[in-house]
Structure formats: structure tokens, C-alpha cells
Amino acid sequence: MNTRRYDLDWVRVIAFGLLIFYHIGMYYVTWGWHVKSPYAGEFSEPAMRLLNPWRLSLLFFISGIAIRYYYDKQATLWKAGFVRFAKLFIPLFFGMHVIVAPQSYYELLASGEIQPGFWDFYITYLIGTDDFSVHIPTWNHLWYVAYLLIYCALAGVLFRPITWLSRQLEKPWFASWFGGGRIFILPALIFVFYRFTVDMYFPEKHNLFGDWGAHARYGTYFLIGILFAKNEQFWALLKTGWRKAAIAVVVLGAVLTLTWNNWSFIETQEIPLQFARIGRVVYAWAVIMVIFGAAQDYLNKPSSALSYFTKAVFPYYILHQTIIVVAGVWLSGFALGATMEFLSLLVITSGGCVLLYELIIRPLGWLHPLFGVFGKAPTFKGDKAK
């Protein structure tokens, strides 16, 4: 389990990629977001609901796996923890004070709370105030980095007892308990418990302090990632069982979609309502496990694309939401129609991430720490891993 797991690298890239496309979708659904397309509606909401329960949990799970591999290679945990803290804090601080500012500007402009003029607003943004509906400066989509920073620090402090616990989970009883497809269901009971306890009292807000429902859920996914990262029985169970589990996931997803499409009725029926809540939580866990199982079969091989995106995807993540907001507001003035506007925004967002990374971030080494790039950033050439 100490050899390079290319499938895990691919899952990380895919998780960030899905997050980028999800945020494009947020511009078009009826749910609250920073700005909205004039063509926002319910058309894409069923697909977004299927993605929403597991997209961020997957990211925290893979982050837990990554931190296990990272700390296992370090001779001095406190030094390694400080380096990891810096690698996350620098892009978080830079992102909050530079990259995210246009998002807040257009959000407050759309709500009528400020007058046009970005640079005048930016001075206020840097000074900071809570006079608006949005406290500024803010982290918006970069909340994941803030939470990950805290989880990584705690993992460093508690790494010895965590690794002791992981060794207990590597004993033969693990396969006995979780074999027969139970790995796709039983661990989800932890999150079912959260759903009816801490989640009820602390709805997710991304404000770090007091966001106990989110911390319980994402922190546990992160911890499980650390615990299972090198558990050969865990990976073997996923590899042998993911195909049957995938069928169950599709069926459950279909049932949940019907449920969500009739939510006004379901929420008045106590028993169906509770089953829907349980189903959503189990669905999220099972999807993540199926993804990891399938990745072992199809993605565990090197490529230059993987080498490239492993470095590039985090800068893409930092940049993408600002590009979506700015480009979305700009495109809304052309009355292109829903389909053409969506395709244009998709091209501008993906193309903008690639061009900004290739033309500015990658060539200028001093920018690398600001965007979470450490080590040499490879160029995508051919089909061999560089």
C-alpha cells in the first residue's frame, strides 16, 4: 500500500472537477447563490440534487487519504504539520483577499447594497465590514480550504493514536464485519446518526466556528480517509463489490429523485420523510465507495494528463468561481438564451482556468505558493507520465 495509487490521484482530480461544474450549475438553479442567470430555473435541479449529497464529502475523504500518506512519510510531525499549514493558509489568505473579492462585489451589486465601482468597493473589502448582507472579506468557495487546514492540523496532533486505531481496523475481523457488501452501508450509519442529532441543531453554514453539523460530517469523512487509506481489506472489498453496489446506487438515486420531485407532499408525511433523509445519507456514502471501487479497476495507471491535472486542478479550484461569477454577469447582458449562455459560460470557465494557469501561474514561479502549487508544475505532453 506504499506504492503510488494513481486511482486516488484521479479521484482527487475528478472531485475538484465536479465541484467546478457544480458551481456553474448553481448559477442556473433556483436555490440561493451569489449571482443568478436570467435563465435560472428548475431544469437542472434533479441532476444537481444527485450530486449535492456526496461531492464535498468525497473531497474530504480523499483529503484524509492524502494526509495519511503525507504524514506517514515525515520524520517530524510538528514540522510536517507546519509545512502543511503554510501550504493551505497561503492560498486561503491570498484567495480571500484577492480572488474572492469580485464575487462579493457582484453579489452586493446585484442586491443593490453598493454602487458600481469595483476599486472603491475593494478598499472597503480589504478593510472589512459586516454592514452588508455578506461579511467581507469572506472565503466563499474557499471554505473547504479553511476547514481542511484545521482538520490537517488536528490530524498532525493526533496522528499517533489515529494510526494505532487504523492498525486495529486492519485485523481479520474487518472483512468479516464489512464483507458481503456491508462496507457500502454500515459506515453510513454514523452519518445517519449525525443527520438526526447534530445536523438538526447546527445547519451547515461554512462559518467555521459553530458549524458543528458540517464539522461532524466532513471531519468524520476526513478521519475515515486517514483510517482506511492503507487498509488492504477495505480496498479489496470495494474492488470486488462496487459493481453490484453501483446498481443499488442507481436504484436509490432514482427513488430519491422521485421523492425530491414530490417533496411538498413527502415533507407532510412523517415516515416517508424520515426514510428520505436516511436514504440521502446512505446514498452519499455508497456513491463515494462505488467511485473508489471503480477507480481501482479503471484509473490506477499513470499518464501525463494525471501528472498535469494533479498540479493544475487546485489552482483551477481557486480561480473557477470568480470566473463563473464575472463571466456570468457579463454574459447576462447579451440575452443569448439559456442554452447558448450555459455553453458560453462553460467554455469561458474551463478555458479561463486553463489559460490563467498556463499563461500566468505556471510560468511565474513566485505565484505558485499563492495558488497551492508546490514542486515543479508539469506540462501536458504525450501519453506518458512526466
Short mmCIF file of C-alpha atoms in Angstrom, two decimals:
data_model
loop_
_atom_site.label_atom_id
_atom_site.label_comp_id
_atom_site.label_asym_id
_atom_site.label_seq_id
_atom_site.Cartn_x
_atom_site.Cartn_y
_atom_site.Cartn_z
CA MET A 1 0.00 0.00 0.00
CA ASN A 2 3.02 2.30 -0.12
CA THR A 3 3.18 2.23 -3.93
CA ARG A 4 1.73 5.13 -5.90
CA ARG A 5 -2.05 4.94 -6.08
CA TYR A 6 -2.88 6.65 -9.36
CA ASP A 7 -6.55 5.87 -8.91
CA LEU A 8 -6.60 8.06 -5.80
CA ASP A 9 -4.91 10.89 -7.68
CA TRP A 10 -7.59 10.60 -10.37
CA VAL A 11 -10.40 10.62 -7.79
CA ARG A 12 -9.00 13.87 -6.34
CA VAL A 13 -8.89 15.46 -9.80
CA ILE A 14 -12.41 14.25 -10.56
CA ALA A 15 -13.73 15.54 -7.22
CA PHE A 16 -12.41 19.04 -7.89
CA GLY A 17 -13.66 18.90 -11.47
CA LEU A 18 -17.17 18.00 -10.34
CA LEU A 19 -17.09 20.89 -7.87
CA ILE A 20 -16.30 23.32 -10.68
CA PHE A 21 -19.17 22.06 -12.84
CA TYR A 22 -21.49 22.07 -9.84
CA HIS A 23 -20.85 25.76 -9.26
CA ILE A 24 -21.63 26.51 -12.89
CA GLY A 25 -24.91 24.73 -12.24
CA MET A 26 -25.54 26.89 -9.18
CA TYR A 27 -25.75 29.91 -11.47
CA TYR A 28 -28.79 28.32 -13.14
CA VAL A 29 -30.84 26.73 -10.35
CA THR A 30 -33.44 28.48 -8.21
CA TRP A 31 -31.50 27.95 -4.99
CA GLY A 32 -29.68 30.83 -3.36
CA TRP A 33 -26.23 31.68 -4.71
CA HIS A 34 -24.04 34.77 -5.17
CA VAL A 35 -25.50 35.82 -8.53
CA LYS A 36 -28.13 34.31 -10.80
CA SER A 37 -28.63 33.87 -14.52
CA PRO A 38 -31.73 35.49 -16.00
CA TYR A 39 -32.50 31.95 -17.22
CA ALA A 40 -32.30 30.32 -13.78
CA GLY A 41 -34.94 27.63 -13.30
CA GLU A 42 -35.64 24.09 -12.17
CA PHE A 43 -34.45 22.22 -15.27
CA SER A 44 -31.03 21.13 -13.94
CA GLU A 45 -32.03 20.72 -10.30
CA PRO A 46 -32.66 16.93 -10.37
CA ALA A 47 -29.09 16.31 -11.55
CA MET A 48 -27.71 18.81 -9.03
CA ARG A 49 -29.60 17.07 -6.20
CA LEU A 50 -28.00 13.76 -7.11
CA LEU A 51 -24.54 15.33 -6.99
CA ASN A 52 -25.02 17.50 -3.93
CA PRO A 53 -25.12 14.83 -1.15
CA TRP A 54 -21.63 13.44 -1.83
CA ARG A 55 -19.49 15.90 -3.83
CA LEU A 56 -17.84 17.60 -0.85
CA SER A 57 -17.74 14.52 1.35
CA LEU A 58 -15.76 12.81 -1.41
CA LEU A 59 -13.30 15.68 -1.39
CA PHE A 60 -12.76 15.47 2.37
CA PHE A 61 -12.45 11.67 2.19
CA ILE A 62 -9.72 11.85 -0.45
CA SER A 63 -8.05 14.65 1.52
CA GLY A 64 -7.91 12.35 4.55
CA ILE A 65 -6.27 9.65 2.46
CA ALA A 66 -3.74 12.14 1.14
CA ILE A 67 -2.82 13.41 4.60
CA ARG A 68 -2.25 9.84 5.80
CA TYR A 69 0.26 9.24 3.03
CA TYR A 70 1.82 12.64 3.66
CA TYR A 71 2.31 12.25 7.43
CA ASP A 72 3.49 8.64 7.09
CA LYS A 73 6.48 9.87 5.07
CA GLN A 74 7.52 12.55 7.57
CA ALA A 75 10.18 12.11 10.20
CA THR A 76 8.98 15.06 12.32
CA LEU A 77 5.23 15.51 12.64
CA TRP A 78 5.24 19.03 14.03
CA LYS A 79 7.45 20.27 11.20
CA ALA A 80 5.34 18.45 8.63
CA GLY A 81 2.21 19.94 10.16
CA PHE A 82 3.63 23.45 9.97
CA VAL A 83 4.54 22.97 6.29
CA ARG A 84 1.07 21.65 5.51
CA PHE A 85 -0.50 24.56 7.39
CA ALA A 86 1.52 27.05 5.35
CA LYS A 87 0.66 25.33 2.07
CA LEU A 88 -3.02 25.74 2.83
CA PHE A 89 -3.01 29.08 4.65
CA ILE A 90 -1.12 31.00 1.94
CA PRO A 91 -3.61 30.26 -0.89
CA LEU A 92 -6.52 30.73 1.54
CA PHE A 93 -5.34 34.19 2.62
CA PHE A 94 -4.50 35.22 -0.93
CA GLY A 95 -7.74 33.82 -2.30
CA MET A 96 -9.88 35.59 0.29
CA HIS A 97 -8.27 38.98 -0.24
CA VAL A 98 -7.75 38.90 -4.00
CA ILE A 99 -9.56 36.13 -5.87
CA VAL A 100 -12.89 36.16 -4.00
CA ALA A 101 -13.34 39.97 -3.92
CA PRO A 102 -15.08 40.21 -7.35
CA GLN A 103 -17.60 37.60 -6.22
CA SER A 104 -18.65 39.75 -3.27
CA TYR A 105 -18.69 42.87 -5.44
CA TYR A 106 -21.14 41.44 -7.98
CA GLU A 107 -23.25 39.78 -5.29
CA LEU A 108 -23.70 43.03 -3.38
CA LEU A 109 -24.17 44.99 -6.59
CA ALA A 110 -26.96 42.62 -7.64
CA SER A 111 -28.66 43.01 -4.26
CA GLY A 112 -28.46 46.82 -4.51
CA GLU A 113 -26.31 47.22 -1.42
CA ILE A 114 -23.43 49.02 -3.16
CA GLN A 115 -22.93 51.34 -6.11
CA PRO A 116 -20.95 50.43 -9.25
CA GLY A 117 -17.18 50.87 -8.93
CA PHE A 118 -15.07 47.88 -8.05
CA TRP A 119 -11.95 49.67 -6.80
CA ASP A 120 -13.87 51.80 -4.31
CA PHE A 121 -15.56 48.64 -3.08
CA TYR A 122 -12.25 46.78 -2.93
CA ILE A 123 -10.84 49.24 -0.39
CA THR A 124 -13.85 48.57 1.83
CA TYR A 125 -13.46 44.85 1.19
CA LEU A 126 -9.86 44.83 2.39
CA ILE A 127 -10.66 46.91 5.47
CA GLY A 128 -13.52 44.58 6.28
CA THR A 129 -17.06 45.21 7.47
CA ASP A 130 -20.25 43.41 8.46
CA ASP A 131 -22.51 46.26 7.30
CA PHE A 132 -23.70 44.25 4.28
CA SER A 133 -25.64 41.02 3.96
CA VAL A 134 -22.26 39.38 3.34
CA HIS A 135 -19.45 39.84 5.85
CA ILE A 136 -16.32 40.95 3.99
CA PRO A 137 -13.65 39.84 3.40
CA THR A 138 -15.02 36.34 3.02
CA TRP A 139 -13.86 32.97 1.73
CA ASN A 140 -16.93 31.85 -0.26
CA HIS A 141 -15.95 28.60 -2.05
CA LEU A 142 -12.59 28.55 -0.28
CA TRP A 143 -14.26 27.50 2.96
CA TYR A 144 -13.14 23.96 2.08
CA VAL A 145 -9.50 25.09 2.40
CA ALA A 146 -10.16 26.68 5.79
CA TYR A 147 -11.82 23.54 7.12
CA LEU A 148 -9.14 21.30 5.64
CA LEU A 149 -6.46 23.43 7.27
CA ILE A 150 -7.98 22.82 10.70
CA TYR A 151 -8.52 19.10 10.08
CA CYS A 152 -4.93 18.63 8.89
CA ALA A 153 -3.60 20.39 11.98
CA LEU A 154 -5.70 18.18 14.28
CA ALA A 155 -4.63 15.09 12.34
CA GLY A 156 -0.99 16.03 12.93
CA VAL A 157 -1.52 16.41 16.67
CA LEU A 158 -3.48 13.15 16.93
CA PHE A 159 -1.64 11.19 14.28
CA ARG A 160 -0.13 8.57 16.62
CA PRO A 161 -3.42 7.45 18.18
CA ILE A 162 -5.15 7.64 14.79
CA THR A 163 -2.59 5.34 13.19
CA TRP A 164 -2.89 2.97 16.18
CA LEU A 165 -6.65 2.83 15.57
CA SER A 166 -6.10 2.25 11.84
CA ARG A 167 -3.95 -0.79 12.67
CA GLN A 168 -6.79 -2.23 14.75
CA LEU A 169 -9.06 -1.85 11.72
CA GLU A 170 -6.62 -3.85 9.60
CA LYS A 171 -7.21 -7.07 11.55
CA PRO A 172 -9.19 -10.02 10.06
CA TRP A 173 -12.44 -9.05 11.80
CA PHE A 174 -12.74 -6.05 9.47
CA ALA A 175 -13.54 -8.18 6.41
CA SER A 176 -15.95 -10.31 8.48
CA TRP A 177 -17.91 -7.28 9.61
CA PHE A 178 -17.90 -5.31 6.37
CA GLY A 179 -17.79 -8.04 3.72
CA GLY A 180 -20.78 -9.14 1.68
CA GLY A 181 -21.48 -5.58 0.55
CA ARG A 182 -21.85 -4.25 4.09
CA ILE A 183 -18.96 -1.80 3.53
CA PHE A 184 -21.34 0.12 1.25
CA ILE A 185 -23.94 0.53 4.02
CA LEU A 186 -22.78 0.05 7.62
CA PRO A 187 -20.35 3.00 7.95
CA ALA A 188 -23.14 5.26 6.70
CA LEU A 189 -24.94 4.68 9.99
CA ILE A 190 -22.51 7.14 11.57
CA PHE A 191 -23.80 9.84 9.24
CA VAL A 192 -27.41 8.79 9.76
CA PHE A 193 -26.82 9.42 13.46
CA TYR A 194 -25.44 12.88 12.66
CA ARG A 195 -28.44 13.61 10.44
CA PHE A 196 -30.85 13.21 13.33
CA THR A 197 -28.70 14.84 16.01
CA VAL A 198 -26.08 17.49 15.34
CA ASP A 199 -27.34 18.32 11.82
CA MET A 200 -30.77 19.14 13.23
CA TYR A 201 -29.38 21.82 15.52
CA PHE A 202 -26.46 23.15 13.50
CA PRO A 203 -27.33 23.51 9.79
CA GLU A 204 -24.31 23.87 7.51
CA LYS A 205 -23.20 27.50 7.18
CA HIS A 206 -19.46 27.39 6.30
CA ASN A 207 -18.63 29.87 9.04
CA LEU A 208 -16.06 27.56 10.74
CA PHE A 209 -16.98 28.45 14.32
CA GLY A 210 -20.23 26.85 15.36
CA ASP A 211 -20.66 24.88 12.13
CA TRP A 212 -20.79 21.67 14.12
CA GLY A 213 -23.04 19.73 11.78
CA ALA A 214 -20.64 20.25 8.88
CA HIS A 215 -17.62 19.52 11.08
CA ALA A 216 -19.13 16.26 12.30
CA ARG A 217 -19.86 15.11 8.75
CA TYR A 218 -16.81 16.36 6.87
CA GLY A 219 -14.44 15.78 9.76
CA THR A 220 -15.60 12.17 10.00
CA TYR A 221 -15.17 11.60 6.26
CA PHE A 222 -11.68 13.08 6.59
CA LEU A 223 -10.90 10.84 9.58
CA ILE A 224 -12.20 7.72 7.83
CA GLY A 225 -10.00 8.60 4.88
CA ILE A 226 -6.97 8.58 7.19
CA LEU A 227 -8.04 5.35 8.89
CA PHE A 228 -8.80 3.39 5.70
CA ALA A 229 -6.07 4.84 3.46
CA LYS A 230 -3.79 1.81 3.78
CA ASN A 231 -6.31 -0.82 4.82
CA GLU A 232 -5.93 -3.52 2.17
CA GLN A 233 -9.15 -5.26 3.25
CA PHE A 234 -11.12 -2.05 2.74
CA TRP A 235 -9.82 -1.54 -0.79
CA ALA A 236 -10.32 -5.22 -1.66
CA LEU A 237 -13.95 -5.09 -0.52
CA LEU A 238 -14.59 -2.04 -2.68
CA LYS A 239 -12.86 -3.59 -5.69
CA THR A 240 -14.88 -6.80 -5.56
CA GLY A 241 -18.24 -5.29 -4.64
CA TRP A 242 -18.54 -1.96 -6.41
CA ARG A 243 -20.42 -3.23 -9.48
CA LYS A 244 -23.34 -4.67 -7.52
CA ALA A 245 -23.32 -1.61 -5.27
CA ALA A 246 -23.45 0.64 -8.34
CA ILE A 247 -26.75 -0.96 -9.37
CA ALA A 248 -28.16 -0.31 -5.90
CA VAL A 249 -26.93 3.29 -6.06
CA VAL A 250 -28.69 3.88 -9.38
CA VAL A 251 -31.94 2.46 -7.99
CA LEU A 252 -31.65 4.51 -4.80
CA GLY A 253 -30.83 7.62 -6.80
CA ALA A 254 -33.95 7.11 -8.92
CA VAL A 255 -36.12 6.66 -5.83
CA LEU A 256 -34.65 9.76 -4.22
CA THR A 257 -35.21 11.78 -7.38
CA LEU A 258 -38.90 10.84 -7.37
CA THR A 259 -39.01 11.72 -3.70
CA TRP A 260 -37.38 15.12 -4.16
CA ASN A 261 -39.60 15.93 -7.12
CA ASN A 262 -42.62 15.41 -4.85
CA TRP A 263 -41.12 16.99 -1.76
CA SER A 264 -44.08 19.19 -0.92
CA PHE A 265 -46.08 16.02 -0.32
CA ILE A 266 -43.26 13.94 1.26
CA GLU A 267 -42.46 16.53 3.91
CA THR A 268 -46.03 16.28 5.23
CA GLN A 269 -45.69 12.51 5.72
CA GLU A 270 -43.56 11.69 8.76
CA ILE A 271 -42.41 8.15 7.92
CA PRO A 272 -41.60 8.76 4.21
CA LEU A 273 -39.83 11.97 5.24
CA GLN A 274 -37.51 10.16 7.65
CA PHE A 275 -36.82 7.40 5.13
CA ALA A 276 -35.92 10.05 2.55
CA ARG A 277 -33.46 11.64 4.96
CA ILE A 278 -31.87 8.27 5.74
CA GLY A 279 -31.77 7.34 2.06
CA ARG A 280 -29.94 10.52 1.14
CA VAL A 281 -27.20 9.85 3.70
CA VAL A 282 -26.76 6.19 2.70
CA TYR A 283 -26.77 7.21 -0.97
CA ALA A 284 -23.92 9.67 -0.37
CA TRP A 285 -21.70 7.08 1.33
CA ALA A 286 -22.47 4.37 -1.23
CA VAL A 287 -21.70 6.64 -4.21
CA ILE A 288 -18.31 7.52 -2.74
CA MET A 289 -17.47 3.87 -2.15
CA VAL A 290 -18.54 2.94 -5.69
CA ILE A 291 -16.32 5.69 -7.10
CA PHE A 292 -13.30 4.38 -5.21
CA GLY A 293 -14.06 0.81 -6.26
CA ALA A 294 -14.44 1.68 -9.93
CA ALA A 295 -11.31 3.85 -9.86
CA GLN A 296 -9.22 0.86 -8.78
CA ASP A 297 -10.33 -1.06 -11.86
CA TYR A 298 -10.12 1.70 -14.46
CA LEU A 299 -7.93 4.57 -13.24
CA ASN A 300 -4.95 3.05 -11.42
CA LYS A 301 -2.37 3.87 -14.08
CA PRO A 302 -0.04 6.82 -14.73
CA SER A 303 -0.47 9.32 -17.54
CA SER A 304 0.80 12.77 -18.42
CA ALA A 305 -2.77 14.04 -18.09
CA LEU A 306 -2.84 12.88 -14.48
CA SER A 307 0.57 14.40 -13.73
CA TYR A 308 -0.60 17.68 -15.21
CA PHE A 309 -4.02 17.89 -13.57
CA THR A 310 -2.71 16.78 -10.18
CA LYS A 311 -0.86 20.11 -10.06
CA ALA A 312 -3.31 22.22 -12.08
CA VAL A 313 -6.63 21.28 -10.50
CA PHE A 314 -6.12 23.17 -7.22
CA PRO A 315 -5.37 26.49 -9.00
CA TYR A 316 -8.42 25.75 -11.16
CA TYR A 317 -10.44 25.33 -7.98
CA ILE A 318 -9.21 28.64 -6.54
CA LEU A 319 -9.98 30.53 -9.76
CA HIS A 320 -13.15 28.93 -11.08
CA GLN A 321 -15.90 30.53 -9.01
CA THR A 322 -14.71 34.06 -9.63
CA ILE A 323 -14.59 33.33 -13.35
CA ILE A 324 -18.14 31.93 -13.19
CA VAL A 325 -19.49 34.99 -11.38
CA VAL A 326 -17.73 37.61 -13.52
CA ALA A 327 -18.39 35.81 -16.82
CA GLY A 328 -21.97 35.03 -15.84
CA VAL A 329 -22.77 38.67 -15.09
CA TRP A 330 -21.10 39.73 -18.35
CA LEU A 331 -22.92 37.15 -20.45
CA SER A 332 -26.29 38.03 -18.92
CA GLY A 333 -26.22 41.33 -20.81
CA PHE A 334 -26.29 39.64 -24.23
CA ALA A 335 -29.63 37.80 -23.95
CA LEU A 336 -28.12 34.70 -25.56
CA GLY A 337 -30.79 32.29 -24.43
CA ALA A 338 -30.36 29.63 -21.75
CA THR A 339 -28.54 27.01 -23.82
CA MET A 340 -26.10 29.35 -25.54
CA GLU A 341 -25.37 31.23 -22.32
CA PHE A 342 -24.70 27.99 -20.45
CA LEU A 343 -22.36 26.66 -23.16
CA SER A 344 -20.56 30.03 -23.30
CA LEU A 345 -20.12 30.08 -19.53
CA LEU A 346 -18.84 26.51 -19.57
CA VAL A 347 -16.24 27.36 -22.23
CA ILE A 348 -15.18 30.61 -20.55
CA THR A 349 -14.85 28.99 -17.12
CA SER A 350 -12.87 25.95 -18.25
CA GLY A 351 -10.85 27.93 -20.79
CA GLY A 352 -10.20 30.71 -18.29
CA CYS A 353 -8.86 28.27 -15.71
CA VAL A 354 -6.56 26.66 -18.29
CA LEU A 355 -5.29 29.93 -19.77
CA LEU A 356 -4.70 31.66 -16.45
CA TYR A 357 -2.81 28.63 -15.19
CA GLU A 358 -0.79 28.10 -18.35
CA LEU A 359 -0.01 31.71 -19.22
CA ILE A 360 0.37 33.29 -15.80
CA ILE A 361 0.52 30.92 -12.83
CA ARG A 362 2.69 28.08 -14.14
CA PRO A 363 5.38 30.25 -15.81
CA LEU A 364 5.72 32.59 -12.79
CA GLY A 365 7.21 30.52 -10.01
CA TRP A 366 6.62 33.20 -7.37
CA LEU A 367 2.87 32.77 -7.90
CA HIS A 368 2.91 29.05 -7.21
CA PRO A 369 2.53 29.19 -3.39
CA LEU A 370 -0.38 31.64 -3.76
CA PHE A 371 -2.28 29.01 -5.73
CA GLY A 372 -1.19 25.95 -3.77
CA VAL A 373 1.33 24.72 -6.36
CA PHE A 374 4.45 23.21 -4.83
CA GLY A 375 7.18 21.43 -6.71
CA LYS A 376 7.63 21.56 -10.47
CA ALA A 377 4.38 22.07 -12.38
CA PRO A 378 4.50 19.66 -15.38
CA THR A 379 3.40 20.40 -18.92
CA PHE A 380 0.85 18.10 -20.51
CA LYS A 381 2.85 16.28 -23.21
CA GLY A 382 2.05 12.98 -24.85
CA ASP A 383 0.65 9.98 -23.00
CA LYS A 384 3.46 9.13 -20.60
CA ALA A 385 3.65 10.33 -17.03
CA LYS A 386 6.23 13.06 -16.57
#
